[in-house]
Amino acid sequence: MKTVLVASSKGGVGKTTIATHLAAQAALAGESTVLIDADPQGSSTRWAERRAGLDSAVLPLDGSARQRKAWKSIPEDTTRVVVDAAAGAMADDLEAWLEHAEAVVVPVLPSALDIDATVGFLNSLAKAERVRRGQVRVGLVANRLRPWTNASQQAVALLEQWPYPVVAQLRDSQAYVMLVGLGKSLFDYHSAQVRDHQEDWKPLLRWLKK
Ligand SMILES: Nc1ncnc2c1ncn2[C@@H]1O[C@H](COP(=O)(O)OP(=O)(O)OP(=O)(O)O)[C@@H](O)[C@H]1O
Ligand SMILES: [Mg+2]
């Protein structure tokens, strides 16, 4: 059962957008997929409820209060688990997920304030036992990029100096805002414009497969 944790202590960086997209992509690829919503705001749960009628439905589980209980309630035939963490959670608060995850995806917005605010979270992750032992890989996702701007270019250059790899550069697009609200993802569509944005995910999907 492959498990990916999407986390950052910083709020509004794209954790839910990325977690729902990874869950949709897995479900569309035929994986029996669970999305653990570790955020009491319940955004991932609502997203999963909205796609409940699809063949590529994803089972939402509430992991906001009792993490280990949520983990035990994962159905046996599950092949993929994605955990959407809450803002404010540091590595200590994510212990139950870090015990099982193979990878942690940390979204970062292209601004100095956001990058600075993420350092503390990455330091807390670096101290987690399974991260130290190399049993959990950590990857950064630069999110909401406007690649033609200096701010985005400088942010990516800065992130590339950090000890963790930048595993994707996702552009800013209203498609994310619209689709996630509908219980959908970019992977549910095939228009040329959507395919262009799907390309942004390829390095992340390859990294998760390793
Ligand atoms: N690549 C993107 N392009 C455009 N908008 C985006 C992108 N990624 C996320 N957003 C928007 O940014 C906002 C925050 O994203 P999201 O809810 O995924 O972040 P979060 O880290 O889960 O937030 P929270 O900390 O509140 O849980 C949302 O309105 C979302 O639609
Ligand atoms: Mg969220």
PDB file of C-alpha atoms and ligand atoms in Angstrom, residues 6 8-20 39 41 43-44 84-88 107 109 142-145 170-178 180-181 197 200-201, ligand 1:
ATOM      1  CA  VAL A   6       1.131  16.050   1.536  1.00  0.00           C
ATOM      2  CA  SER A   8       3.381  21.865   5.266  1.00  0.00           C
ATOM      3  CA  SER A   9       2.808  23.857   8.411  1.00  0.00           C
ATOM      4  CA  LYS A  10       2.123  26.838   6.162  1.00  0.00           C
ATOM      5  CA  GLY A  11      -1.520  27.390   5.254  1.00  0.00           C
ATOM      6  CA  GLY A  12      -2.940  27.871   1.773  1.00  0.00           C
ATOM      7  CA  VAL A  13       0.060  26.531  -0.134  1.00  0.00           C
ATOM      8  CA  GLY A  14      -1.777  23.839  -2.105  1.00  0.00           C
ATOM      9  CA  LYS A  15      -1.795  20.773   0.169  1.00  0.00           C
ATOM     10  CA  THR A  16      -5.425  19.940  -0.579  1.00  0.00           C
ATOM     11  CA  THR A  17      -5.071  20.729  -4.289  1.00  0.00           C
ATOM     12  CA  ILE A  18      -2.070  18.411  -4.568  1.00  0.00           C
ATOM     13  CA  ALA A  19      -3.486  15.663  -2.315  1.00  0.00           C
ATOM     14  CA  THR A  20      -6.764  15.544  -4.263  1.00  0.00           C
ATOM     15  CA  ASP A  39      -7.598  18.670   8.386  1.00  0.00           C
ATOM     16  CA  GLN A  41     -11.693  21.942   7.683  1.00  0.00           C
ATOM     17  CA  SER A  43     -11.974  20.171   2.218  1.00  0.00           C
ATOM     18  CA  SER A  44     -10.578  16.872   0.944  1.00  0.00           C
ATOM     19  CA  ASP A  84      -3.860  15.723   3.285  1.00  0.00           C
ATOM     20  CA  ALA A  85      -2.336  17.367   6.374  1.00  0.00           C
ATOM     21  CA  ALA A  86      -3.677  20.408   8.196  1.00  0.00           C
ATOM     22  CA  ALA A  87      -1.961  23.776   8.253  1.00  0.00           C
ATOM     23  CA  GLY A  88      -0.011  24.288  11.463  1.00  0.00           C
ATOM     24  CA  PRO A 107       4.142  22.475  -1.434  1.00  0.00           C
ATOM     25  CA  LEU A 109       4.540  29.150  -2.839  1.00  0.00           C
ATOM     26  CA  ALA A 142       6.840  24.794  -6.153  1.00  0.00           C
ATOM     27  CA  ASN A 143       3.187  25.716  -6.562  1.00  0.00           C
ATOM     28  CA  ARG A 144       1.254  28.539  -8.210  1.00  0.00           C
ATOM     29  CA  LEU A 145       4.219  29.558 -10.317  1.00  0.00           C
ATOM     30  CA  LEU A 170       3.079  23.636 -10.903  1.00  0.00           C
ATOM     31  CA  ARG A 171       1.847  26.751 -12.620  1.00  0.00           C
ATOM     32  CA  ASP A 172      -0.830  29.048 -11.266  1.00  0.00           C
ATOM     33  CA  SER A 173      -4.081  28.213 -13.024  1.00  0.00           C
ATOM     34  CA  GLN A 174      -7.743  28.854 -12.376  1.00  0.00           C
ATOM     35  CA  ALA A 175      -8.353  25.288 -13.565  1.00  0.00           C
ATOM     36  CA  TYR A 176      -7.231  24.048 -10.126  1.00  0.00           C
ATOM     37  CA  VAL A 177      -9.622  26.371  -8.307  1.00  0.00           C
ATOM     38  CA  MET A 178     -12.544  25.345 -10.496  1.00  0.00           C
ATOM     39  CA  VAL A 180     -11.172  20.924  -7.092  1.00  0.00           C
ATOM     40  CA  GLY A 181     -14.456  22.659  -6.219  1.00  0.00           C
ATOM     41  CA  HIS A 197      -0.895  21.533 -17.196  1.00  0.00           C
ATOM     42  CA  ASP A 200       3.733  19.855 -14.871  1.00  0.00           C
ATOM     43  CA  TRP A 201       2.897  16.782 -12.768  1.00  0.00           C
TER      44      TRP A 201
HETATM   45  N1  LIG B   1      -1.535  25.777  -8.901  1.00  0.00           N
HETATM   46  C1  LIG B   1      -2.558  26.548  -8.485  1.00  0.00           C
HETATM   47  N2  LIG B   1      -3.061  27.520  -9.304  1.00  0.00           N
HETATM   48  C2  LIG B   1      -4.076  28.330  -8.883  1.00  0.00           C
HETATM   49  N3  LIG B   1      -4.649  28.237  -7.674  1.00  0.00           N
HETATM   50  C3  LIG B   1      -4.198  27.294  -6.826  1.00  0.00           C
HETATM   51  C4  LIG B   1      -3.137  26.397  -7.163  1.00  0.00           C
HETATM   52  N4  LIG B   1      -2.907  25.578  -6.109  1.00  0.00           N
HETATM   53  C5  LIG B   1      -3.782  25.935  -5.153  1.00  0.00           C
HETATM   54  N5  LIG B   1      -4.557  26.969  -5.567  1.00  0.00           N
HETATM   55  C6  LIG B   1      -5.594  27.690  -4.803  1.00  0.00           C
HETATM   56  O1  LIG B   1      -4.972  28.208  -3.632  1.00  0.00           O
HETATM   57  C7  LIG B   1      -5.847  28.116  -2.526  1.00  0.00           C
HETATM   58  C8  LIG B   1      -5.180  27.262  -1.442  1.00  0.00           C
HETATM   59  O2  LIG B   1      -4.993  25.949  -1.949  1.00  0.00           O
HETATM   60  P1  LIG B   1      -5.275  24.666  -1.046  1.00  0.00           P
HETATM   61  O3  LIG B   1      -6.587  24.766  -0.371  1.00  0.00           O
HETATM   62  O4  LIG B   1      -5.000  23.482  -1.879  1.00  0.00           O
HETATM   63  O5  LIG B   1      -4.108  24.879   0.025  1.00  0.00           O
HETATM   64  P2  LIG B   1      -3.922  24.166   1.445  1.00  0.00           P
HETATM   65  O6  LIG B   1      -2.464  24.172   1.703  1.00  0.00           O
HETATM   66  O7  LIG B   1      -4.631  22.866   1.460  1.00  0.00           O
HETATM   67  O8  LIG B   1      -4.679  25.196   2.414  1.00  0.00           O
HETATM   68  P3  LIG B   1      -4.994  24.937   3.970  1.00  0.00           P
HETATM   69  O9  LIG B   1      -3.707  25.210   4.685  1.00  0.00           O
HETATM   70  O10 LIG B   1      -6.056  25.955   4.261  1.00  0.00           O
HETATM   71  O11 LIG B   1      -5.462  23.526   4.110  1.00  0.00           O
HETATM   72  C9  LIG B   1      -7.142  27.500  -3.048  1.00  0.00           C
HETATM   73  O12 LIG B   1      -8.030  28.522  -3.363  1.00  0.00           O
HETATM   74  C10 LIG B   1      -6.689  26.773  -4.307  1.00  0.00           C
HETATM   75  O13 LIG B   1      -7.728  26.664  -5.261  1.00  0.00           O
END
